[in-house]
Amino acid sequence: MLRISRDLSIDENDIEITFVRASGPGGQNVNKLSTAAQLRFDTRRITLPEDAALRLNRLAGQRMTKDGVIVIHAQRFRTQERNRADATDRLLELLREAMVRPVPRRATKPTFGSKQRRLEGKKRRSDVKSKRGSGGFDD
């Protein structure tokens, strides 16, 4: 069992990892070895709160299929073990981030001092600009 938070843990058997050939540069060895890990996790196997499921859907983006399966492709490292660990870490981080409820923003008013500083800065800039130019001679 992999622990996400105190309320949520997932079974390691629900995570399906296959190894495929990595894309990109790597010489002749890249054509022989399947080191890139492709992780598939069905989010319907776990029970998430409604708001967390919506956040997970938004955070996963294109990594989540229409069926609710998260697909993570890890090919950062040269060995299967490290790519497998990288893919599971990225899945756990994604689930942890989805479980965190955002703190609602409280609207506040600007302080009197900040209003005064803003107006003073505007006045200083206005004075600098008004002293530029030709002094206002008319023909």
mmCIF file of N, CA and C in Angstrom:
data_model
loop_
_atom_site.group_PDB
_atom_site.id
_atom_site.type_symbol
_atom_site.label_atom_id
_atom_site.label_comp_id
_atom_site.label_asym_id
_atom_site.label_seq_id
_atom_site.Cartn_x
_atom_site.Cartn_y
_atom_site.Cartn_z
ATOM 1 N N MET A 1 0.847 -1.186 0.000
ATOM 2 C CA MET A 1 0.000 0.000 0.000
ATOM 3 C C MET A 1 0.890 1.247 0.000
ATOM 4 N N LEU A 2 0.552 2.170 -0.884
ATOM 5 C CA LEU A 2 1.250 3.449 -0.943
ATOM 6 C C LEU A 2 0.372 4.510 -0.297
ATOM 7 N N ARG A 3 0.926 5.216 0.668
ATOM 8 C CA ARG A 3 0.150 6.197 1.415
ATOM 9 C C ARG A 3 0.251 7.563 0.758
ATOM 10 N N ILE A 4 -0.917 8.126 0.422
ATOM 11 C CA ILE A 4 -0.987 9.456 -0.184
ATOM 12 C C ILE A 4 -1.179 10.485 0.919
ATOM 13 N N SER A 5 -2.211 10.305 1.704
ATOM 14 C CA SER A 5 -2.486 11.173 2.849
ATOM 15 C C SER A 5 -3.033 10.276 3.946
ATOM 16 N N ARG A 6 -3.460 10.876 5.055
ATOM 17 C CA ARG A 6 -3.971 10.030 6.147
ATOM 18 C C ARG A 6 -5.300 9.389 5.776
ATOM 19 N N ASP A 7 -6.033 9.975 4.813
ATOM 20 C CA ASP A 7 -7.326 9.419 4.391
ATOM 21 C C ASP A 7 -7.206 8.492 3.195
ATOM 22 N N LEU A 8 -6.148 8.624 2.427
ATOM 23 C CA LEU A 8 -6.082 7.946 1.134
ATOM 24 C C LEU A 8 -4.795 7.150 1.002
ATOM 25 N N SER A 9 -4.938 5.907 0.591
ATOM 26 C CA SER A 9 -3.799 5.096 0.218
ATOM 27 C C SER A 9 -4.225 4.217 -0.957
ATOM 28 N N ILE A 10 -3.266 3.901 -1.815
ATOM 29 C CA ILE A 10 -3.582 3.094 -2.996
ATOM 30 C C ILE A 10 -2.791 1.801 -2.938
ATOM 31 N N ASP A 11 -3.359 0.778 -3.546
ATOM 32 C CA ASP A 11 -2.718 -0.531 -3.595
ATOM 33 C C ASP A 11 -1.710 -0.537 -4.736
ATOM 34 N N GLU A 12 -0.538 -1.088 -4.496
ATOM 35 C CA GLU A 12 0.498 -1.134 -5.531
ATOM 36 C C GLU A 12 0.074 -2.007 -6.705
ATOM 37 N N ASN A 13 -0.843 -2.938 -6.471
ATOM 38 C CA ASN A 13 -1.314 -3.800 -7.557
ATOM 39 C C ASN A 13 -2.223 -3.058 -8.531
ATOM 40 N N ASP A 14 -2.766 -1.896 -8.116
ATOM 41 C CA ASP A 14 -3.613 -1.101 -9.003
ATOM 42 C C ASP A 14 -2.797 -0.300 -10.011
ATOM 43 N N ILE A 15 -1.499 -0.189 -9.757
ATOM 44 C CA ILE A 15 -0.618 0.541 -10.672
ATOM 45 C C ILE A 15 -0.037 -0.449 -11.671
ATOM 46 N N GLU A 16 -0.228 -0.155 -12.945
ATOM 47 C CA GLU A 16 0.272 -1.032 -14.006
ATOM 48 C C GLU A 16 1.444 -0.336 -14.685
ATOM 49 N N ILE A 17 2.616 -0.953 -14.637
ATOM 50 C CA ILE A 17 3.816 -0.365 -15.241
ATOM 51 C C ILE A 17 4.319 -1.298 -16.329
ATOM 52 N N THR A 18 4.485 -0.723 -17.529
ATOM 53 C CA THR A 18 5.084 -1.458 -18.641
ATOM 54 C C THR A 18 6.313 -0.684 -19.090
ATOM 55 N N PHE A 19 7.223 -1.373 -19.734
ATOM 56 C CA PHE A 19 8.447 -0.739 -20.201
ATOM 57 C C PHE A 19 8.456 -0.716 -21.714
ATOM 58 N N VAL A 20 8.773 0.458 -22.245
ATOM 59 C CA VAL A 20 8.801 0.668 -23.695
ATOM 60 C C VAL A 20 10.150 1.274 -24.051
ATOM 61 N N ARG A 21 10.412 1.357 -25.331
ATOM 62 C CA ARG A 21 11.665 1.968 -25.765
ATOM 63 C C ARG A 21 11.567 3.474 -25.646
ATOM 64 N N ALA A 22 12.626 4.066 -25.133
ATOM 65 C CA ALA A 22 12.653 5.516 -24.951
ATOM 66 C C ALA A 22 12.875 6.201 -26.294
ATOM 67 N N SER A 23 12.303 7.392 -26.421
ATOM 68 C CA SER A 23 12.507 8.166 -27.640
ATOM 69 C C SER A 23 13.672 9.113 -27.437
ATOM 70 N N GLY A 24 14.130 9.705 -28.499
ATOM 71 C CA GLY A 24 15.188 10.700 -28.402
ATOM 72 C C GLY A 24 16.566 10.094 -28.574
ATOM 73 N N PRO A 25 17.615 10.889 -28.343
ATOM 74 C CA PRO A 25 18.987 10.432 -28.575
ATOM 75 C C PRO A 25 19.415 9.392 -27.549
ATOM 76 N N GLY A 26 20.416 8.624 -27.892
ATOM 77 C CA GLY A 26 20.913 7.619 -26.962
ATOM 78 C C GLY A 26 21.808 6.612 -27.637
ATOM 79 N N GLY A 27 22.067 6.779 -28.923
ATOM 80 C CA GLY A 27 22.958 5.860 -29.620
ATOM 81 C C GLY A 27 22.267 4.561 -29.969
ATOM 82 N N GLN A 28 23.057 3.556 -30.256
ATOM 83 C CA GLN A 28 22.506 2.276 -30.698
ATOM 84 C C GLN A 28 21.807 1.538 -29.564
ATOM 85 N N ASN A 29 22.185 1.831 -28.317
ATOM 86 C CA ASN A 29 21.608 1.122 -27.181
ATOM 87 C C ASN A 29 20.118 1.410 -27.035
ATOM 88 N N VAL A 30 19.676 2.605 -27.456
ATOM 89 C CA VAL A 30 18.278 2.993 -27.286
ATOM 90 C C VAL A 30 17.366 2.102 -28.131
ATOM 91 N N ASN A 31 17.910 1.517 -29.198
ATOM 92 C CA ASN A 31 17.104 0.653 -30.053
ATOM 93 C C ASN A 31 16.997 -0.769 -29.517
ATOM 94 N N LYS A 32 17.832 -1.116 -28.530
ATOM 95 C CA LYS A 32 17.853 -2.483 -28.019
ATOM 96 C C LYS A 32 17.127 -2.657 -26.703
ATOM 97 N N LEU A 33 17.137 -1.618 -25.841
ATOM 98 C CA LEU A 33 16.618 -1.768 -24.491
ATOM 99 C C LEU A 33 15.316 -1.004 -24.304
ATOM 100 N N SER A 34 14.428 -1.573 -23.511
ATOM 101 C CA SER A 34 13.177 -0.912 -23.157
ATOM 102 C C SER A 34 13.310 -0.386 -21.735
ATOM 103 N N THR A 35 13.776 0.842 -21.613
ATOM 104 C CA THR A 35 14.018 1.397 -20.280
ATOM 105 C C THR A 35 12.973 2.412 -19.859
ATOM 106 N N ALA A 36 12.236 2.977 -20.785
ATOM 107 C CA ALA A 36 11.231 3.983 -20.419
ATOM 108 C C ALA A 36 10.041 3.286 -19.770
ATOM 109 N N ALA A 37 9.564 3.854 -18.675
ATOM 110 C CA ALA A 37 8.432 3.266 -17.947
ATOM 111 C C ALA A 37 7.154 4.006 -18.312
ATOM 112 N N GLN A 38 6.114 3.247 -18.578
ATOM 113 C CA GLN A 38 4.795 3.818 -18.835
ATOM 114 C C GLN A 38 3.864 3.319 -17.732
ATOM 115 N N LEU A 39 3.437 4.242 -16.878
ATOM 116 C CA LEU A 39 2.591 3.913 -15.729
ATOM 117 C C LEU A 39 1.145 4.217 -16.086
ATOM 118 N N ARG A 40 0.257 3.297 -15.756
ATOM 119 C CA ARG A 40 -1.181 3.504 -15.958
ATOM 120 C C ARG A 40 -1.877 3.246 -14.622
ATOM 121 N N PHE A 41 -2.717 4.206 -14.219
ATOM 122 C CA PHE A 41 -3.443 4.089 -12.959
ATOM 123 C C PHE A 41 -4.876 4.518 -13.182
ATOM 124 N N ASP A 42 -5.807 3.610 -12.859
ATOM 125 C CA ASP A 42 -7.235 3.887 -13.028
ATOM 126 C C ASP A 42 -7.743 4.591 -11.773
ATOM 127 N N THR A 43 -8.163 5.839 -11.921
ATOM 128 C CA THR A 43 -8.602 6.624 -10.764
ATOM 129 C C THR A 43 -9.964 6.173 -10.250
ATOM 130 N N ARG A 44 -10.675 5.353 -11.013
ATOM 131 C CA ARG A 44 -11.977 4.868 -10.535
ATOM 132 C C ARG A 44 -11.829 3.796 -9.462
ATOM 133 N N ARG A 45 -10.616 3.265 -9.279
ATOM 134 C CA ARG A 45 -10.388 2.232 -8.257
ATOM 135 C C ARG A 45 -10.262 2.806 -6.853
ATOM 136 N N ILE A 46 -10.055 4.122 -6.749
ATOM 137 C CA ILE A 46 -9.957 4.754 -5.436
ATOM 138 C C ILE A 46 -11.142 5.689 -5.253
ATOM 139 N N THR A 47 -11.512 5.894 -4.011
ATOM 140 C CA THR A 47 -12.616 6.806 -3.724
ATOM 141 C C THR A 47 -12.040 8.142 -3.276
ATOM 142 N N LEU A 48 -12.230 9.136 -4.126
ATOM 143 C CA LEU A 48 -11.771 10.489 -3.832
ATOM 144 C C LEU A 48 -12.969 11.360 -3.514
ATOM 145 N N PRO A 49 -12.807 12.358 -2.659
ATOM 146 C CA PRO A 49 -13.877 13.346 -2.488
ATOM 147 C C PRO A 49 -14.132 14.059 -3.820
ATOM 148 N N GLU A 50 -15.342 14.565 -3.980
ATOM 149 C CA GLU A 50 -15.733 15.172 -5.267
ATOM 150 C C GLU A 50 -14.805 16.309 -5.667
ATOM 151 N N ASP A 51 -14.469 17.196 -4.705
ATOM 152 C CA ASP A 51 -13.606 18.333 -5.039
ATOM 153 C C ASP A 51 -12.193 17.877 -5.392
ATOM 154 N N ALA A 52 -11.695 16.843 -4.716
ATOM 155 C CA ALA A 52 -10.358 16.329 -5.015
ATOM 156 C C ALA A 52 -10.325 15.672 -6.398
ATOM 157 N N ALA A 53 -11.412 15.002 -6.768
ATOM 158 C CA ALA A 53 -11.477 14.386 -8.093
ATOM 159 C C ALA A 53 -11.453 15.451 -9.186
ATOM 160 N N LEU A 54 -12.142 16.552 -8.956
ATOM 161 C CA LEU A 54 -12.132 17.644 -9.937
ATOM 162 C C LEU A 54 -10.741 18.273 -10.036
ATOM 163 N N ARG A 55 -10.078 18.467 -8.880
ATOM 164 C CA ARG A 55 -8.723 19.016 -8.898
ATOM 165 C C ARG A 55 -7.764 18.071 -9.595
ATOM 166 N N LEU A 56 -7.917 16.769 -9.350
ATOM 167 C CA LEU A 56 -7.054 15.775 -9.999
ATOM 168 C C LEU A 56 -7.249 15.804 -11.506
ATOM 169 N N ASN A 57 -8.480 15.922 -11.938
ATOM 170 C CA ASN A 57 -8.779 15.987 -13.370
ATOM 171 C C ASN A 57 -8.119 17.209 -13.991
ATOM 172 N N ARG A 58 -8.182 18.347 -13.275
ATOM 173 C CA ARG A 58 -7.590 19.582 -13.790
ATOM 174 C C ARG A 58 -6.064 19.500 -13.780
ATOM 175 N N LEU A 59 -5.484 18.953 -12.714
ATOM 176 C CA LEU A 59 -4.032 18.868 -12.601
ATOM 177 C C LEU A 59 -3.428 17.872 -13.593
ATOM 178 N N ALA A 60 -4.118 16.763 -13.810
ATOM 179 C CA ALA A 60 -3.593 15.731 -14.704
ATOM 180 C C ALA A 60 -3.608 16.198 -16.150
ATOM 181 N N GLY A 61 -4.622 16.955 -16.524
ATOM 182 C CA GLY A 61 -4.682 17.486 -17.883
ATOM 183 C C GLY A 61 -4.716 16.385 -18.918
ATOM 184 N N GLN A 62 -3.774 16.435 -19.862
ATOM 185 C CA GLN A 62 -3.744 15.459 -20.951
ATOM 186 C C GLN A 62 -3.220 14.102 -20.505
ATOM 187 N N ARG A 63 -2.670 14.021 -19.310
ATOM 188 C CA ARG A 63 -2.190 12.722 -18.821
ATOM 189 C C ARG A 63 -3.336 11.823 -18.408
ATOM 190 N N MET A 64 -4.559 12.361 -18.278
ATOM 191 C CA MET A 64 -5.714 11.542 -17.909
ATOM 192 C C MET A 64 -6.584 11.317 -19.144
ATOM 193 N N THR A 65 -6.928 10.045 -19.367
ATOM 194 C CA THR A 65 -7.782 9.727 -20.507
ATOM 195 C C THR A 65 -9.241 9.996 -20.146
ATOM 196 N N LYS A 66 -10.106 9.879 -21.136
ATOM 197 C CA LYS A 66 -11.533 10.101 -20.896
ATOM 198 C C LYS A 66 -12.113 9.064 -19.944
ATOM 199 N N ASP A 67 -11.486 7.898 -19.870
ATOM 200 C CA ASP A 67 -11.952 6.822 -18.987
ATOM 201 C C ASP A 67 -11.486 7.007 -17.549
ATOM 202 N N GLY A 68 -10.669 8.041 -17.284
ATOM 203 C CA GLY A 68 -10.186 8.280 -15.934
ATOM 204 C C GLY A 68 -8.903 7.546 -15.614
ATOM 205 N N VAL A 69 -8.144 7.171 -16.632
ATOM 206 C CA VAL A 69 -6.874 6.479 -16.433
ATOM 207 C C VAL A 69 -5.743 7.493 -16.590
ATOM 208 N N ILE A 70 -4.897 7.593 -15.572
ATOM 209 C CA ILE A 70 -3.742 8.484 -15.640
ATOM 210 C C ILE A 70 -2.589 7.708 -16.262
ATOM 211 N N VAL A 71 -1.982 8.297 -17.299
ATOM 212 C CA VAL A 71 -0.847 7.685 -17.988
ATOM 213 C C VAL A 71 0.355 8.597 -17.795
ATOM 214 N N ILE A 72 1.411 8.061 -17.178
ATOM 215 C CA ILE A 72 2.642 8.821 -16.957
ATOM 216 C C ILE A 72 3.780 8.100 -17.659
ATOM 217 N N HIS A 73 4.497 8.846 -18.484
ATOM 218 C CA HIS A 73 5.603 8.287 -19.256
ATOM 219 C C HIS A 73 6.900 8.819 -18.659
ATOM 220 N N ALA A 74 7.745 7.941 -18.119
ATOM 221 C CA ALA A 74 9.000 8.345 -17.483
ATOM 222 C C ALA A 74 10.172 7.755 -18.249
ATOM 223 N N GLN A 75 11.018 8.651 -18.787
ATOM 224 C CA GLN A 75 12.202 8.172 -19.508
ATOM 225 C C GLN A 75 13.417 9.035 -19.189
ATOM 226 N N ARG A 76 13.401 9.651 -18.016
ATOM 227 C CA ARG A 76 14.466 10.565 -17.619
ATOM 228 C C ARG A 76 15.775 9.831 -17.347
ATOM 229 N N PHE A 77 15.689 8.611 -16.834
ATOM 230 C CA PHE A 77 16.885 7.883 -16.420
ATOM 231 C C PHE A 77 17.193 6.739 -17.380
ATOM 232 N N ARG A 78 18.357 6.120 -17.187
ATOM 233 C CA ARG A 78 18.795 5.076 -18.114
ATOM 234 C C ARG A 78 18.430 3.671 -17.656
ATOM 235 N N THR A 79 17.888 3.520 -16.448
ATOM 236 C CA THR A 79 17.549 2.183 -15.966
ATOM 237 C C THR A 79 16.051 2.072 -15.720
ATOM 238 N N GLN A 80 15.562 0.847 -15.835
ATOM 239 C CA GLN A 80 14.138 0.596 -15.600
ATOM 240 C C GLN A 80 13.748 0.921 -14.169
ATOM 241 N N GLU A 81 14.597 0.556 -13.207
ATOM 242 C CA GLU A 81 14.257 0.755 -11.800
ATOM 243 C C GLU A 81 14.069 2.234 -11.474
ATOM 244 N N ARG A 82 14.997 3.061 -11.954
ATOM 245 C CA ARG A 82 14.898 4.499 -11.651
ATOM 246 C C ARG A 82 13.718 5.137 -12.366
ATOM 247 N N ASN A 83 13.425 4.690 -13.588
ATOM 248 C CA ASN A 83 12.267 5.232 -14.302
ATOM 249 C C ASN A 83 10.964 4.777 -13.654
ATOM 250 N N ARG A 84 10.941 3.548 -13.139
ATOM 251 C CA ARG A 84 9.753 3.067 -12.422
ATOM 252 C C ARG A 84 9.525 3.898 -11.161
ATOM 253 N N ALA A 85 10.593 4.130 -10.408
ATOM 254 C CA ALA A 85 10.479 4.945 -9.195
ATOM 255 C C ALA A 85 10.075 6.379 -9.528
ATOM 256 N N ASP A 86 10.609 6.920 -10.613
ATOM 257 C CA ASP A 86 10.268 8.286 -11.024
ATOM 258 C C ASP A 86 8.784 8.383 -11.390
ATOM 259 N N ALA A 87 8.276 7.400 -12.107
ATOM 260 C CA ALA A 87 6.867 7.417 -12.520
ATOM 261 C C ALA A 87 5.939 7.304 -11.310
ATOM 262 N N THR A 88 6.252 6.410 -10.369
ATOM 263 C CA THR A 88 5.391 6.283 -9.181
ATOM 264 C C THR A 88 5.471 7.533 -8.312
ATOM 265 N N ASP A 89 6.664 8.137 -8.200
ATOM 266 C CA ASP A 89 6.789 9.377 -7.427
ATOM 267 C C ASP A 89 5.950 10.489 -8.047
ATOM 268 N N ARG A 90 5.954 10.572 -9.375
ATOM 269 C CA ARG A 90 5.164 11.609 -10.044
ATOM 270 C C ARG A 90 3.672 11.369 -9.861
ATOM 271 N N LEU A 91 3.245 10.105 -9.864
ATOM 272 C CA LEU A 91 1.836 9.789 -9.619
ATOM 273 C C LEU A 91 1.440 10.173 -8.194
ATOM 274 N N LEU A 92 2.271 9.802 -7.206
ATOM 275 C CA LEU A 92 1.976 10.118 -5.812
ATOM 276 C C LEU A 92 1.929 11.626 -5.590
ATOM 277 N N GLU A 93 2.853 12.354 -6.205
ATOM 278 C CA GLU A 93 2.871 13.815 -6.061
ATOM 279 C C GLU A 93 1.606 14.433 -6.663
ATOM 280 N N LEU A 94 1.169 13.899 -7.790
ATOM 281 C CA LEU A 94 -0.050 14.393 -8.433
ATOM 282 C C LEU A 94 -1.268 14.149 -7.543
ATOM 283 N N LEU A 95 -1.352 12.965 -6.936
ATOM 284 C CA LEU A 95 -2.477 12.649 -6.055
ATOM 285 C C LEU A 95 -2.421 13.479 -4.770
ATOM 286 N N ARG A 96 -1.218 13.681 -4.225
ATOM 287 C CA ARG A 96 -1.089 14.506 -3.013
ATOM 288 C C ARG A 96 -1.516 15.941 -3.276
ATOM 289 N N GLU A 97 -1.116 16.457 -4.423
ATOM 290 C CA GLU A 97 -1.469 17.832 -4.766
ATOM 291 C C GLU A 97 -2.977 17.981 -4.961
ATOM 292 N N ALA A 98 -3.622 16.949 -5.490
ATOM 293 C CA ALA A 98 -5.070 17.002 -5.695
ATOM 294 C C ALA A 98 -5.826 16.921 -4.372
ATOM 295 N N MET A 99 -5.236 16.295 -3.357
ATOM 296 C CA MET A 99 -5.913 16.161 -2.071
ATOM 297 C C MET A 99 -5.874 17.445 -1.236
ATOM 298 N N VAL A 100 -4.989 18.385 -1.570
ATOM 299 C CA VAL A 100 -4.858 19.616 -0.794
ATOM 300 C C VAL A 100 -5.930 20.613 -1.235
ATOM 301 N N ARG A 101 -6.746 21.029 -0.277
ATOM 302 C CA ARG A 101 -7.787 22.025 -0.575
ATOM 303 C C ARG A 101 -7.153 23.415 -0.599
ATOM 304 N N PRO A 102 -7.430 24.207 -1.638
ATOM 305 C CA PRO A 102 -6.855 25.552 -1.662
ATOM 306 C C PRO A 102 -7.514 26.449 -0.614
ATOM 307 N N VAL A 103 -6.725 27.321 -0.019
ATOM 308 C CA VAL A 103 -7.237 28.247 0.981
ATOM 309 C C VAL A 103 -7.954 29.381 0.256
ATOM 310 N N PRO A 104 -9.214 29.653 0.595
ATOM 311 C CA PRO A 104 -9.917 30.734 -0.108
ATOM 312 C C PRO A 104 -9.301 32.096 0.214
ATOM 313 N N ARG A 105 -9.260 32.947 -0.789
ATOM 314 C CA ARG A 105 -8.672 34.269 -0.622
ATOM 315 C C ARG A 105 -9.667 35.188 0.067
ATOM 316 N N ARG A 106 -9.157 35.931 1.059
ATOM 317 C CA ARG A 106 -9.993 36.918 1.729
ATOM 318 C C ARG A 106 -9.684 38.284 1.145
ATOM 319 N N ALA A 107 -10.703 38.963 0.668
ATOM 320 C CA ALA A 107 -10.500 40.277 0.079
ATOM 321 C C ALA A 107 -10.166 41.284 1.175
ATOM 322 N N THR A 108 -9.148 42.095 0.949
ATOM 323 C CA THR A 108 -8.761 43.122 1.907
ATOM 324 C C THR A 108 -8.682 44.460 1.196
ATOM 325 N N LYS A 109 -8.787 45.535 1.970
ATOM 326 C CA LYS A 109 -8.678 46.881 1.412
ATOM 327 C C LYS A 109 -7.241 47.353 1.557
ATOM 328 N N PRO A 110 -6.777 48.191 0.624
ATOM 329 C CA PRO A 110 -5.434 48.749 0.799
ATOM 330 C C PRO A 110 -5.404 49.702 1.992
ATOM 331 N N THR A 111 -4.278 49.738 2.683
ATOM 332 C CA THR A 111 -4.168 50.594 3.863
ATOM 333 C C THR A 111 -4.044 52.056 3.441
ATOM 334 N N PHE A 112 -4.284 52.939 4.392
ATOM 335 C CA PHE A 112 -4.188 54.378 4.129
ATOM 336 C C PHE A 112 -2.769 54.745 3.694
ATOM 337 N N GLY A 113 -1.778 54.160 4.368
ATOM 338 C CA GLY A 113 -0.384 54.445 4.035
ATOM 339 C C GLY A 113 -0.030 54.009 2.626
ATOM 340 N N SER A 114 -0.515 52.834 2.204
ATOM 341 C CA SER A 114 -0.198 52.369 0.851
ATOM 342 C C SER A 114 -0.861 53.255 -0.192
ATOM 343 N N LYS A 115 -2.062 53.772 0.091
ATOM 344 C CA LYS A 115 -2.714 54.710 -0.833
ATOM 345 C C LYS A 115 -1.890 55.996 -0.945
ATOM 346 N N GLN A 116 -1.412 56.495 0.197
ATOM 347 C CA GLN A 116 -0.615 57.721 0.193
ATOM 348 C C GLN A 116 0.690 57.529 -0.581
ATOM 349 N N ARG A 117 1.366 56.396 -0.374
ATOM 350 C CA ARG A 117 2.613 56.130 -1.083
ATOM 351 C C ARG A 117 2.376 56.032 -2.584
ATOM 352 N N ARG A 118 1.278 55.408 -2.987
ATOM 353 C CA ARG A 118 0.946 55.289 -4.400
ATOM 354 C C ARG A 118 0.724 56.662 -5.017
ATOM 355 N N LEU A 119 -0.067 57.514 -4.343
ATOM 356 C CA LEU A 119 -0.358 58.843 -4.871
ATOM 357 C C LEU A 119 0.899 59.713 -4.905
ATOM 358 N N GLU A 120 1.762 59.565 -3.895
ATOM 359 C CA GLU A 120 3.015 60.335 -3.876
ATOM 360 C C GLU A 120 3.907 59.936 -5.050
ATOM 361 N N GLY A 121 3.976 58.649 -5.333
ATOM 362 C CA GLY A 121 4.762 58.174 -6.475
ATOM 363 C C GLY A 121 4.209 58.694 -7.792
ATOM 364 N N LYS A 122 2.890 58.716 -7.920
ATOM 365 C CA LYS A 122 2.265 59.243 -9.132
ATOM 366 C C LYS A 122 2.566 60.735 -9.286
ATOM 367 N N LYS A 123 2.524 61.455 -8.182
ATOM 368 C CA LYS A 123 2.789 62.905 -8.228
ATOM 369 C C LYS A 123 4.242 63.162 -8.626
ATOM 370 N N ARG A 124 5.185 62.380 -8.056
ATOM 371 C CA ARG A 124 6.595 62.542 -8.384
ATOM 372 C C ARG A 124 6.839 62.279 -9.869
ATOM 373 N N ARG A 125 6.218 61.244 -10.392
ATOM 374 C CA ARG A 125 6.374 60.901 -11.811
ATOM 375 C C ARG A 125 5.764 61.991 -12.692
ATOM 376 N N SER A 126 4.634 62.521 -12.288
ATOM 377 C CA SER A 126 3.977 63.591 -13.029
ATOM 378 C C SER A 126 4.857 64.834 -13.081
ATOM 379 N N ASP A 127 5.505 65.165 -11.960
ATOM 380 C CA ASP A 127 6.404 66.324 -11.929
ATOM 381 C C ASP A 127 7.585 66.134 -12.876
ATOM 382 N N VAL A 128 8.164 64.931 -12.886
ATOM 383 C CA VAL A 128 9.291 64.649 -13.773
ATOM 384 C C VAL A 128 8.865 64.831 -15.226
ATOM 385 N N LYS A 129 7.710 64.311 -15.579
ATOM 386 C CA LYS A 129 7.251 64.388 -16.964
ATOM 387 C C LYS A 129 6.861 65.812 -17.350
ATOM 388 N N SER A 130 6.304 66.567 -16.400
ATOM 389 C CA SER A 130 5.879 67.930 -16.733
ATOM 390 C C SER A 130 7.080 68.848 -16.955
ATOM 391 N N LYS A 131 8.234 68.535 -16.365
ATOM 392 C CA LYS A 131 9.427 69.357 -16.555
ATOM 393 C C LYS A 131 10.140 69.047 -17.857
ATOM 394 N N ARG A 132 9.768 67.986 -18.527
ATOM 395 C CA ARG A 132 10.322 67.678 -19.837
ATOM 396 C C ARG A 132 9.673 68.577 -20.876
ATOM 397 N N GLY A 133 10.153 68.522 -22.065
ATOM 398 C CA GLY A 133 9.483 69.223 -23.147
ATOM 399 C C GLY A 133 9.993 70.630 -23.331
ATOM 400 N N SER A 134 9.275 71.415 -24.125
ATOM 401 C CA SER A 134 9.769 72.716 -24.576
ATOM 402 C C SER A 134 9.259 73.870 -23.739
ATOM 403 N N GLY A 135 8.710 73.773 -22.681
ATOM 404 C CA GLY A 135 8.294 74.907 -21.860
ATOM 405 C C GLY A 135 7.016 75.581 -22.313
ATOM 406 N N GLY A 136 6.374 75.159 -23.356
ATOM 407 C CA GLY A 136 5.050 75.614 -23.741
ATOM 408 C C GLY A 136 4.993 76.929 -24.492
ATOM 409 N N PHE A 137 5.925 77.222 -25.389
ATOM 410 C CA PHE A 137 5.868 78.435 -26.198
ATOM 411 C C PHE A 137 4.864 78.256 -27.315
ATOM 412 N N ASP A 138 4.064 79.316 -27.565
ATOM 413 C CA ASP A 138 3.077 79.272 -28.661
ATOM 414 C C ASP A 138 3.569 80.148 -29.805
ATOM 415 N N ASP A 139 3.303 79.721 -31.033
ATOM 416 C CA ASP A 139 3.686 80.525 -32.216
ATOM 417 C C ASP A 139 2.573 81.426 -32.639
#
